[in-house]
Short mmCIF file of C-alpha atoms and ligand atoms in Angstrom, two decimals:
data_model
loop_
_atom_site.label_atom_id
_atom_site.label_comp_id
_atom_site.label_asym_id
_atom_site.label_seq_id
_atom_site.Cartn_x
_atom_site.Cartn_y
_atom_site.Cartn_z
CA UNK A 352 10.38 14.12 -6.64
CA UNK A 353 8.51 16.08 -4.01
CA UNK A 354 9.51 13.65 -1.24
CA UNK A 355 12.90 14.04 0.41
CA UNK A 356 15.77 11.90 -0.95
CA UNK A 357 15.85 8.33 0.38
CA UNK A 358 19.19 6.84 1.50
CA UNK A 359 20.12 4.48 -1.35
CA UNK A 360 21.32 1.86 1.15
CA UNK A 361 17.68 0.77 1.39
CA UNK A 362 17.68 -0.18 -2.29
CA UNK A 363 21.20 -1.67 -2.20
CA UNK A 364 20.11 -3.88 0.70
CA UNK A 365 16.83 -4.78 -1.00
CA UNK A 366 18.76 -6.05 -4.02
CA UNK A 367 21.04 -8.04 -1.72
CA UNK A 368 17.99 -9.53 -0.01
CA UNK A 369 16.60 -10.62 -3.38
CA UNK A 370 19.96 -11.99 -4.54
CA UNK A 371 20.05 -14.28 -1.51
CA UNK A 372 16.80 -15.93 -2.67
CA UNK A 373 17.75 -16.63 -6.28
CA UNK A 374 18.75 -19.99 -7.71
CA UNK A 375 22.32 -20.22 -9.11
CA UNK A 376 22.92 -18.65 -12.54
CA UNK A 377 19.81 -16.51 -12.36
CA UNK A 378 18.93 -13.33 -14.14
CA UNK A 379 16.08 -11.01 -13.08
CA UNK A 380 14.29 -8.40 -15.19
CA UNK A 381 11.92 -5.84 -13.65
CA UNK A 382 10.17 -3.14 -15.67
CA UNK A 383 8.64 0.23 -14.90
CA UNK A 384 4.92 0.73 -15.09
CA UNK A 385 3.44 2.42 -18.13
CA UNK A 386 2.01 5.90 -18.01
CA UNK A 387 -1.67 5.01 -18.21
CA UNK A 388 -3.94 6.79 -20.70
CA UNK A 389 -7.27 8.44 -19.91
CA UNK A 390 -9.00 9.69 -23.08
CA UNK A 391 -7.75 11.43 -26.23
CA UNK A 392 -4.15 12.39 -25.37
CA UNK A 393 -4.70 12.52 -21.60
CA UNK A 394 -2.68 10.53 -19.12
CA UNK A 395 -2.95 9.57 -15.47
CA UNK A 396 -0.30 10.58 -12.98
CA UNK A 397 2.65 8.17 -13.23
CA UNK A 398 2.79 5.49 -10.55
CA UNK A 399 5.95 3.40 -10.47
CA UNK A 400 5.92 -0.39 -10.38
CA UNK A 401 6.38 -1.08 -6.68
CA UNK A 402 8.84 -3.95 -7.19
CA UNK A 403 11.06 -1.77 -9.34
CA UNK A 404 10.85 1.02 -6.78
CA UNK A 405 11.67 -1.41 -3.97
CA UNK A 406 14.79 -2.58 -5.80
CA UNK A 407 16.02 0.77 -7.17
CA UNK A 408 14.19 3.83 -5.81
CA UNK A 409 13.79 5.02 -9.40
CA UNK A 410 10.49 6.82 -9.82
CA UNK A 411 10.64 7.32 -13.57
CA UNK A 412 8.90 5.72 -16.55
CA UNK A 413 10.64 3.49 -19.14
CA UNK A 414 13.13 2.13 -16.60
CA UNK A 415 14.33 -1.48 -16.57
CA UNK A 416 16.48 -3.27 -13.99
CA UNK A 417 18.48 -6.40 -14.82
CA UNK A 418 20.20 -8.35 -12.02
CA UNK A 419 22.57 -11.24 -12.62
CA UNK A 420 24.54 -11.74 -9.39
CA UNK A 421 26.52 -14.74 -10.70
CA UNK A 422 27.63 -13.17 -13.97
CA UNK A 423 31.39 -13.76 -14.35
CA UNK A 424 31.92 -10.11 -15.32
CA UNK A 425 31.13 -7.86 -12.34
CA UNK A 426 29.86 -5.06 -14.57
CA UNK A 427 26.92 -7.23 -15.64
CA UNK A 428 25.79 -8.14 -12.10
CA UNK A 429 23.39 -5.24 -11.89
CA UNK A 430 22.43 -3.05 -14.80
CA UNK A 431 19.92 -0.25 -15.03
CA UNK A 432 18.33 1.07 -18.20
CA UNK A 433 16.90 4.59 -18.24
CA UNK A 434 14.94 6.70 -20.67
CA UNK A 435 17.45 8.90 -22.47
CA UNK A 436 16.47 12.52 -22.31
CA UNK A 437 16.69 15.10 -25.11
CA UNK A 438 16.27 18.82 -25.55
CA UNK A 439 12.69 18.20 -26.61
CA UNK A 440 11.88 16.05 -23.56
CA UNK A 441 13.52 18.60 -21.26
CA UNK A 442 11.31 21.33 -22.76
CA UNK A 443 8.01 19.44 -22.73
CA UNK A 444 8.31 17.14 -19.72
CA UNK A 445 11.21 18.49 -17.69
CA UNK A 446 14.17 16.86 -16.11
CA UNK A 447 14.91 13.13 -16.38
CA UNK A 448 17.51 11.27 -14.37
CA UNK A 449 21.12 11.54 -15.49
CA UNK A 450 23.36 8.51 -15.03
CA UNK A 451 25.07 10.21 -12.07
CA UNK A 452 21.70 10.93 -10.44
CA UNK A 453 20.64 7.34 -11.07
CA UNK A 454 23.75 6.14 -9.21
CA UNK A 455 22.91 8.49 -6.34
CA UNK A 456 19.31 7.19 -6.23
CA UNK A 457 19.98 3.49 -6.63
CA UNK A 458 23.53 2.77 -5.49
CA UNK A 459 24.20 1.16 -8.92
CA UNK A 460 27.44 2.44 -10.44
CA UNK A 461 26.78 4.89 -13.25
CA UNK A 462 29.11 2.77 -15.39
CA UNK A 463 26.34 0.16 -15.26
CA UNK A 464 23.57 2.58 -16.19
CA UNK A 465 22.59 2.59 -19.87
CA UNK A 466 19.87 4.15 -21.98
CA UNK A 467 16.83 2.04 -22.77
CA UNK A 468 17.63 1.91 -26.49
CA UNK A 469 20.90 0.11 -25.64
CA UNK A 470 19.04 -2.75 -23.98
CA UNK A 471 19.38 -5.42 -26.68
CA UNK A 472 23.09 -4.79 -27.14
CA UNK A 473 23.86 -5.09 -23.39
CA UNK A 474 21.36 -7.86 -22.66
CA UNK A 475 22.89 -9.96 -25.45
CA UNK A 476 26.09 -10.08 -23.43
CA UNK A 477 24.26 -11.35 -20.37
CA UNK A 478 21.44 -13.67 -21.27
CA UNK A 479 23.39 -16.67 -22.56
CA UNK A 480 25.30 -17.01 -19.27
CA UNK A 481 22.00 -17.42 -17.44
CA UNK A 482 19.98 -20.58 -16.87
CA UNK A 483 17.06 -19.22 -14.87
CA UNK A 484 15.26 -16.02 -15.70
CA UNK A 485 12.96 -14.46 -13.13
CA UNK A 486 10.22 -12.34 -14.66
CA UNK A 487 7.56 -10.36 -12.87
CA UNK A 488 3.83 -11.02 -12.73
CA UNK A 489 1.13 -9.42 -10.60
CA UNK A 490 0.27 -12.24 -8.17
CA UNK A 491 -1.83 -10.26 -5.72
CA UNK A 492 -4.84 -12.45 -4.92
CA UNK A 493 -7.12 -9.65 -6.10
CA UNK A 494 -4.95 -8.41 -8.96
CA UNK A 495 -6.57 -6.61 -11.83
CA UNK A 496 -5.07 -8.20 -14.92
CA UNK A 497 -7.26 -6.61 -17.59
CA UNK A 498 -4.49 -4.20 -18.57
CA UNK A 499 -1.26 -5.69 -19.91
CA UNK A 500 1.65 -4.14 -18.02
CA UNK A 501 5.18 -3.62 -19.34
CA UNK A 502 6.26 -6.59 -17.19
CA UNK A 503 3.58 -8.76 -18.85
CA UNK A 504 4.51 -7.59 -22.36
CA UNK A 505 8.13 -8.35 -21.59
CA UNK A 506 7.29 -11.95 -20.70
CA UNK A 507 5.78 -12.40 -24.19
CA UNK A 508 8.78 -10.77 -25.80
CA UNK A 509 11.27 -12.81 -23.78
CA UNK A 510 9.61 -16.15 -24.49
CA UNK A 511 9.62 -15.38 -28.18
CA UNK A 512 13.31 -14.44 -28.25
CA UNK A 513 14.74 -16.94 -25.74
CA UNK A 514 12.40 -19.94 -25.67
CA UNK A 515 14.84 -22.36 -24.04
CA UNK A 516 15.66 -20.53 -20.80
CA UNK A 517 13.96 -21.66 -17.57
CA UNK A 518 11.42 -19.04 -16.58
CA UNK A 519 10.87 -18.45 -12.87
CA UNK A 520 8.25 -16.41 -11.02
CA UNK A 521 9.74 -13.35 -9.35
CA UNK A 522 6.51 -12.45 -7.55
CA UNK A 523 6.68 -15.01 -4.70
CA UNK A 524 10.17 -13.76 -3.85
CA UNK A 525 9.06 -10.12 -3.91
CA UNK A 526 6.06 -10.97 -1.71
CA UNK A 527 8.36 -12.73 0.73
CA UNK A 528 10.71 -9.75 0.90
CA UNK A 529 8.22 -6.90 0.84
CA UNK A 530 6.17 -8.43 3.66
CA UNK A 531 8.98 -7.61 6.08
CA UNK A 532 9.66 -3.90 6.26
CA UNK A 533 13.17 -2.56 6.76
CA UNK A 534 13.58 0.18 9.39
CA UNK A 535 13.92 2.78 6.60
CA UNK A 536 10.57 1.64 5.20
CA UNK A 537 8.92 1.90 8.60
CA UNK A 538 10.25 5.47 8.78
CA UNK A 539 8.68 6.28 5.39
CA UNK A 540 5.38 4.75 6.48
CA UNK A 541 5.58 6.75 9.70
CA UNK A 542 5.97 9.94 7.67
CA UNK A 543 2.82 9.10 5.70
CA UNK A 544 1.06 8.41 9.00
CA UNK A 545 2.26 11.64 10.61
CA UNK A 546 0.94 13.62 7.64
CA UNK A 547 -2.36 11.77 8.06
CA UNK A 548 -2.38 12.77 11.73
CA UNK A 549 -1.94 16.48 10.90
CA UNK A 550 -4.69 16.23 8.32
CA UNK A 551 -7.12 14.53 10.71
CA UNK A 552 -6.60 17.13 13.43
CA UNK A 553 -7.33 19.82 10.84
CA UNK A 554 -10.56 18.06 9.86
CA UNK A 555 -11.74 17.85 13.45
CA UNK A 556 -11.98 21.65 13.57
CA UNK A 557 -13.58 21.82 10.12
CA UNK A 558 -16.35 19.22 10.24
CA UNK A 559 -19.72 20.60 11.28
CA UNK A 560 -23.37 20.30 10.18
CA UNK A 561 -23.86 21.65 6.68
CA UNK A 562 -20.37 21.04 5.26
CA UNK A 563 -20.21 18.87 2.17
CA UNK A 564 -18.23 15.68 2.00
CA UNK A 565 -16.18 17.06 -0.92
CA UNK A 566 -15.28 20.13 1.12
CA UNK A 567 -13.78 17.79 3.68
CA UNK A 568 -11.88 16.07 0.85
CA UNK A 569 -10.53 19.48 -0.22
CA UNK A 570 -9.30 20.18 3.33
CA UNK A 571 -7.66 16.77 3.37
CA UNK A 572 -5.89 17.36 0.05
CA UNK A 573 -4.67 20.77 1.18
CA UNK A 574 -2.90 19.31 4.18
CA UNK A 575 -1.48 16.39 2.17
CA UNK A 576 -0.12 18.55 -0.63
CA UNK A 577 1.41 21.00 1.85
CA UNK A 578 3.46 18.14 3.33
CA UNK A 579 5.30 16.67 0.33
CA UNK A 580 2.64 14.01 -0.18
CA UNK A 581 1.30 13.39 -3.68
CA UNK A 582 -2.13 13.15 -2.08
CA UNK A 583 -4.37 10.39 -0.87
CA UNK A 584 -2.94 6.86 -0.74
CA UNK A 585 -6.21 5.58 -2.26
CA UNK A 586 -9.49 7.11 -3.34
CA UNK A 587 -10.77 8.64 -0.11
CA UNK A 588 -14.02 7.49 1.46
CA UNK A 589 -15.81 10.44 3.10
CA UNK A 590 -19.16 9.00 3.99
CA UNK A 591 -21.71 10.67 6.26
CA UNK A 592 -24.81 9.00 7.67
CA UNK A 593 -26.08 6.04 5.64
CA UNK A 594 -23.27 6.50 3.08
CA UNK A 595 -20.93 4.94 5.64
CA UNK A 596 -22.71 1.62 5.11
CA UNK A 597 -21.57 1.56 1.46
CA UNK A 598 -18.11 0.10 1.93
CA UNK A 599 -16.58 1.59 -1.22
CA UNK A 600 -18.48 4.92 -1.21
CA UNK A 601 -16.17 7.37 -3.03
CA UNK A 602 -18.62 9.91 -4.46
CA UNK A 603 -18.12 12.18 -1.44
CA UNK A 604 -20.96 14.38 -2.67
CA UNK A 605 -23.44 14.61 0.23
CA UNK A 606 -24.04 17.36 2.75
CA UNK A 607 -23.25 16.38 6.34
CA UNK A 608 -26.30 16.44 8.56
CA UNK A 609 -26.58 17.36 12.22
CA UNK A 610 -26.75 14.13 14.23
CA UNK A 611 -24.94 11.96 11.69
CA UNK A 612 -21.62 10.22 12.13
CA UNK A 613 -19.17 10.61 9.26
CA UNK A 614 -16.75 7.82 8.32
CA UNK A 615 -13.38 9.01 6.97
CA UNK A 616 -11.11 6.40 5.34
CA UNK A 617 -8.35 8.76 4.26
CA UNK A 618 -4.64 7.88 4.50
CA UNK A 619 -1.80 9.90 2.97
CA UNK A 620 0.78 8.72 0.45
CA UNK A 621 4.43 9.62 0.99
CA UNK A 622 7.33 8.48 -1.23
CA UNK A 623 5.07 5.71 -2.62
CA UNK A 624 4.37 4.39 0.92
CA UNK A 625 0.82 4.48 2.21
CA UNK A 626 -0.99 5.25 5.42
CA UNK A 627 -4.42 3.65 5.72
CA UNK A 628 -6.49 5.32 8.43
CA UNK A 629 -10.20 5.30 9.21
CA UNK A 630 -11.92 7.46 11.80
CA UNK A 631 -15.65 7.95 12.43
CA UNK A 632 -16.63 11.24 14.03
CA UNK A 633 -19.90 12.97 14.96
CA UNK A 634 -20.76 15.74 12.50
CA UNK A 635 -21.94 18.02 15.31
CA UNK A 636 -19.07 17.20 17.65
CA UNK A 637 -21.00 14.96 20.08
CA UNK A 638 -21.91 11.29 19.73
CA UNK A 639 -25.43 10.23 20.75
CA UNK A 640 -25.57 7.53 23.39
CA UNK A 641 -26.27 4.89 20.75
CA UNK A 642 -23.52 6.09 18.43
CA UNK A 643 -21.11 6.12 21.34
CA UNK A 644 -22.07 2.56 22.30
CA UNK A 645 -21.37 1.32 18.76
CA UNK A 646 -18.18 3.39 18.62
CA UNK A 647 -16.83 1.96 21.85
CA UNK A 648 -17.71 -1.57 20.72
CA UNK A 649 -15.67 -1.09 17.54
CA UNK A 650 -12.81 0.42 19.54
CA UNK A 651 -12.76 -2.57 21.91
CA UNK A 652 -12.57 -4.92 18.93
CA UNK A 653 -9.69 -2.88 17.53
CA UNK A 654 -7.78 -2.95 20.81
CA UNK A 655 -8.34 -6.66 21.36
CA UNK A 656 -7.38 -7.44 17.78
CA UNK A 657 -4.07 -5.65 18.24
CA UNK A 658 -3.26 -8.01 21.10
CA UNK A 659 -3.40 -10.90 18.63
CA UNK A 660 -1.09 -9.29 16.09
CA UNK A 661 2.12 -10.86 17.32
CA UNK A 662 4.87 -13.15 16.03
CA UNK A 663 3.82 -16.71 15.36
CA UNK A 664 0.12 -16.07 14.86
CA UNK A 665 -1.68 -17.18 11.75
CA UNK A 666 -3.87 -14.96 9.66
CA UNK A 667 -6.96 -17.17 9.40
CA UNK A 668 -6.92 -18.04 13.09
CA UNK A 669 -6.58 -14.36 13.96
CA UNK A 670 -9.57 -13.49 11.79
CA UNK A 671 -11.66 -16.24 13.40
CA UNK A 672 -10.83 -14.90 16.87
CA UNK A 673 -11.68 -11.33 15.85
CA UNK A 674 -15.00 -12.67 14.56
CA UNK A 675 -15.80 -14.11 17.98
CA UNK A 676 -15.02 -10.83 19.72
CA UNK A 677 -17.18 -8.97 17.24
CA UNK A 678 -19.97 -11.49 17.76
CA UNK A 679 -20.12 -10.78 21.49
CA UNK A 680 -20.05 -7.01 20.88
CA UNK A 681 -22.96 -7.30 18.43
CA UNK A 682 -24.92 -9.32 20.98
CA UNK A 683 -24.18 -6.58 23.54
CA UNK A 684 -25.52 -3.95 21.15
CA UNK A 685 -28.74 -5.93 20.61
CA UNK A 686 -27.94 -6.53 16.95
CA UNK A 687 -27.48 -10.30 17.26
CA UNK A 688 -29.28 -12.81 19.45
CA UNK A 689 -27.07 -15.12 21.52
CA UNK A 690 -29.33 -18.14 20.82
CA UNK A 691 -29.16 -17.55 17.07
CA UNK A 692 -25.37 -17.24 17.30
CA UNK A 693 -25.13 -20.54 19.19
CA UNK A 694 -26.96 -22.28 16.30
CA UNK A 695 -25.24 -20.46 13.44
CA UNK A 696 -23.52 -22.11 10.48
CA UNK A 697 -19.80 -21.68 11.30
CA UNK A 698 -19.10 -21.14 7.60
CA UNK A 699 -21.57 -18.24 7.48
CA UNK A 700 -21.31 -16.54 10.88
CA UNK A 701 -24.06 -14.07 11.66
CA UNK A 702 -21.68 -11.23 12.55
CA UNK A 703 -20.92 -10.85 8.84
CA UNK A 704 -24.26 -9.10 8.44
CA UNK A 705 -22.78 -6.12 10.30
CA UNK A 706 -19.02 -6.64 9.73
CA UNK A 707 -18.56 -8.00 6.26
CA UNK A 708 -14.91 -7.24 5.46
CA UNK A 709 -11.55 -8.48 6.74
CA UNK A 710 -9.95 -7.01 9.86
CA UNK A 711 -6.41 -6.63 8.57
CA UNK A 712 -4.28 -6.54 5.46
CA UNK A 713 -0.59 -6.07 4.73
CA UNK A 714 0.34 -2.41 4.19
CA UNK A 715 3.34 -0.81 2.50
CA UNK A 716 4.11 0.24 -1.06
CA UNK A 717 0.67 -1.11 -1.92
CA UNK A 718 -2.27 -0.22 0.28
CA UNK A 719 -3.37 -3.85 0.14
CA UNK A 720 0.25 -4.87 0.15
CA UNK A 721 1.73 -8.11 -1.09
CA UNK A 722 2.38 -10.88 1.42
CA UNK A 723 1.28 -14.43 2.03
CA UNK A 724 -1.57 -14.99 4.47
CA UNK A 725 -0.39 -18.53 5.20
CA UNK A 726 2.92 -17.25 6.57
CA UNK A 727 3.06 -16.82 10.33
CA UNK A 728 3.35 -13.26 11.59
CA UNK A 729 6.91 -12.00 11.94
CA UNK A 730 8.58 -8.85 13.24
CA UNK A 731 8.66 -6.17 10.56
CA UNK A 732 5.29 -7.04 9.01
CA UNK A 733 2.95 -4.06 8.86
CA UNK A 734 -0.80 -4.59 9.08
CA UNK A 735 -3.93 -2.53 9.28
CA UNK A 736 -6.46 -3.28 12.02
CA UNK A 737 -9.88 -2.13 10.90
CA UNK A 738 -13.01 -3.48 12.53
CA UNK A 739 -16.32 -1.87 11.67
CA UNK A 740 -20.02 -2.15 12.43
CA UNK A 741 -22.45 -1.10 9.69
CA UNK A 742 -26.16 -0.68 10.51
CA UNK A 743 -28.06 0.66 7.47
CA UNK A 744 -31.36 0.65 9.43
CA UNK A 745 -29.79 3.23 11.77
CA UNK A 746 -27.98 5.12 8.97
CA UNK A 747 -24.85 4.42 10.97
CA UNK A 748 -21.50 2.93 9.94
CA UNK A 749 -18.47 3.05 12.20
CA UNK A 750 -15.02 1.80 11.26
CA UNK A 751 -11.75 2.51 13.04
CA UNK A 752 -8.47 1.69 11.33
CA UNK A 753 -4.91 1.89 12.63
CA UNK A 754 -1.60 0.64 11.22
CA UNK A 755 0.73 -1.52 13.30
CA UNK A 756 4.14 -3.11 12.91
CA UNK A 757 4.80 -6.55 14.39
CA UNK A 758 7.67 -6.52 16.92
CA UNK A 759 9.42 -9.27 18.89
CA UNK A 760 7.04 -8.63 21.78
CA UNK A 761 3.74 -8.08 19.95
CA UNK A 762 3.06 -5.00 17.84
CA UNK A 763 3.63 -1.24 17.88
CA UNK A 764 0.81 1.03 16.86
CA UNK A 765 2.22 3.43 14.27
CA UNK A 766 -0.93 5.53 14.69
CA UNK A 767 -0.70 5.80 18.48
CA UNK A 768 -0.57 9.62 18.18
CA UNK A 769 -3.70 9.94 16.08
CA UNK A 770 -6.78 10.75 18.18
CA UNK A 771 -8.95 7.66 18.59
CA UNK A 772 -10.84 7.64 21.93
CA UNK A 773 -14.34 9.09 21.56
CA UNK A 774 -13.77 11.60 24.39
CA UNK A 775 -10.58 12.83 22.76
CA UNK A 776 -12.32 13.26 19.41
CA UNK A 777 -15.18 15.20 21.04
CA UNK A 778 -12.74 17.42 22.97
CA UNK A 779 -10.83 18.32 19.82
CA UNK A 780 -14.07 19.04 17.94
CA UNK A 781 -15.29 21.38 20.66
CA UNK A 782 -12.21 23.48 21.37
N1 LIG B 1961 -8.69 2.09 2.52
C1 LIG B 1961 -8.74 0.78 2.05
C2 LIG B 1961 -8.80 -0.19 3.14
O1 LIG B 1961 -9.04 0.17 4.27
O2 LIG B 1961 -8.56 -1.35 2.96
MN1 MN B 1962 -7.34 -0.90 5.13
MN1 MN B 1963 -8.74 2.16 4.93
#
């Protein structure tokens, strides 16, 4: 892996955290993701199943983890199955984990690491001691379930072979655990954020009238790849002028014009953890008065929103409060009329014309990370804060996005070092 080794205590502790949530006599199976095809014999870059990574640190295809903490025989309490390598695989694909390396990565004794083709033989010695079997489903509220994952195929296979076991959903437990980041996870996120910081400072000296959005993307990738990142955490949005008003603009194909603001939603990935940053900067290095007014309004909303990201607060209430702050900023900018706002339908607030997306989401191994929005905020949760104002009639879209971790006292801004104030941005663009 291009990222530096991760202390396996993180994964040992993650498995302990999961064990504490299981019913008695429970067995858990978690599978690797598939290598996804493109066309003909092409494949996408491998991306591990985040739950498997969280529990093992193994970043390799065809891996399967089985946990059975109550098994009478200690050697069956955690078992890892790996793809067995061969001379042919070594020649065509390169190195695959040995059992000793798997122990080093995961903290699971190599005596309990087997090859994938031994699965049935080992599993047969485990399954009939179990009553509950936790299998994994993608329960993200916006999950794409058009492609059947290895986890999903395994559910079919398991039900066919062992129809009388009690099936349990692993996903709610994983969401509960992954919502609270361990200190080692915060450190990995901080690395992704620090790489993003370096990249952004580089862009501030590169952006000028006439450059193309894809040239900015190339600069971004250069900095990411030079810093042990696999690249962007998500498809980057590099959107100048009116393009910034298209929320999921990813073409990045336009030439940046003098006088435009460019919106950059471009976080780095590091060790499967994700930064999620947005900045909006003037192409020529100076905001117009109007652009600056909108910019400062968005920045005030961001700063006030952060004050509400604190233990005990509820997601929906937080979003309603942010909406009110945004409402008054939009009135101040002349975009909404105070009388119209007073009469508005509370279920369809007028601010949504200019700010039509959520302010925050969980962040971690997934960019839109798993977590339950009905759970009160707790220390260790990591959120984005990303207000925006989009005015197509002015060819202007401004979004600012930072990443924060909830603490006992409120929240810490993990992006505190990344330039954000308009004056600071202008200074860096003009030095
Ligand atoms: N970059 C995706 C998001 O901000 O949610
Ligand atoms: Mn975001
Ligand atoms: Mn973003």
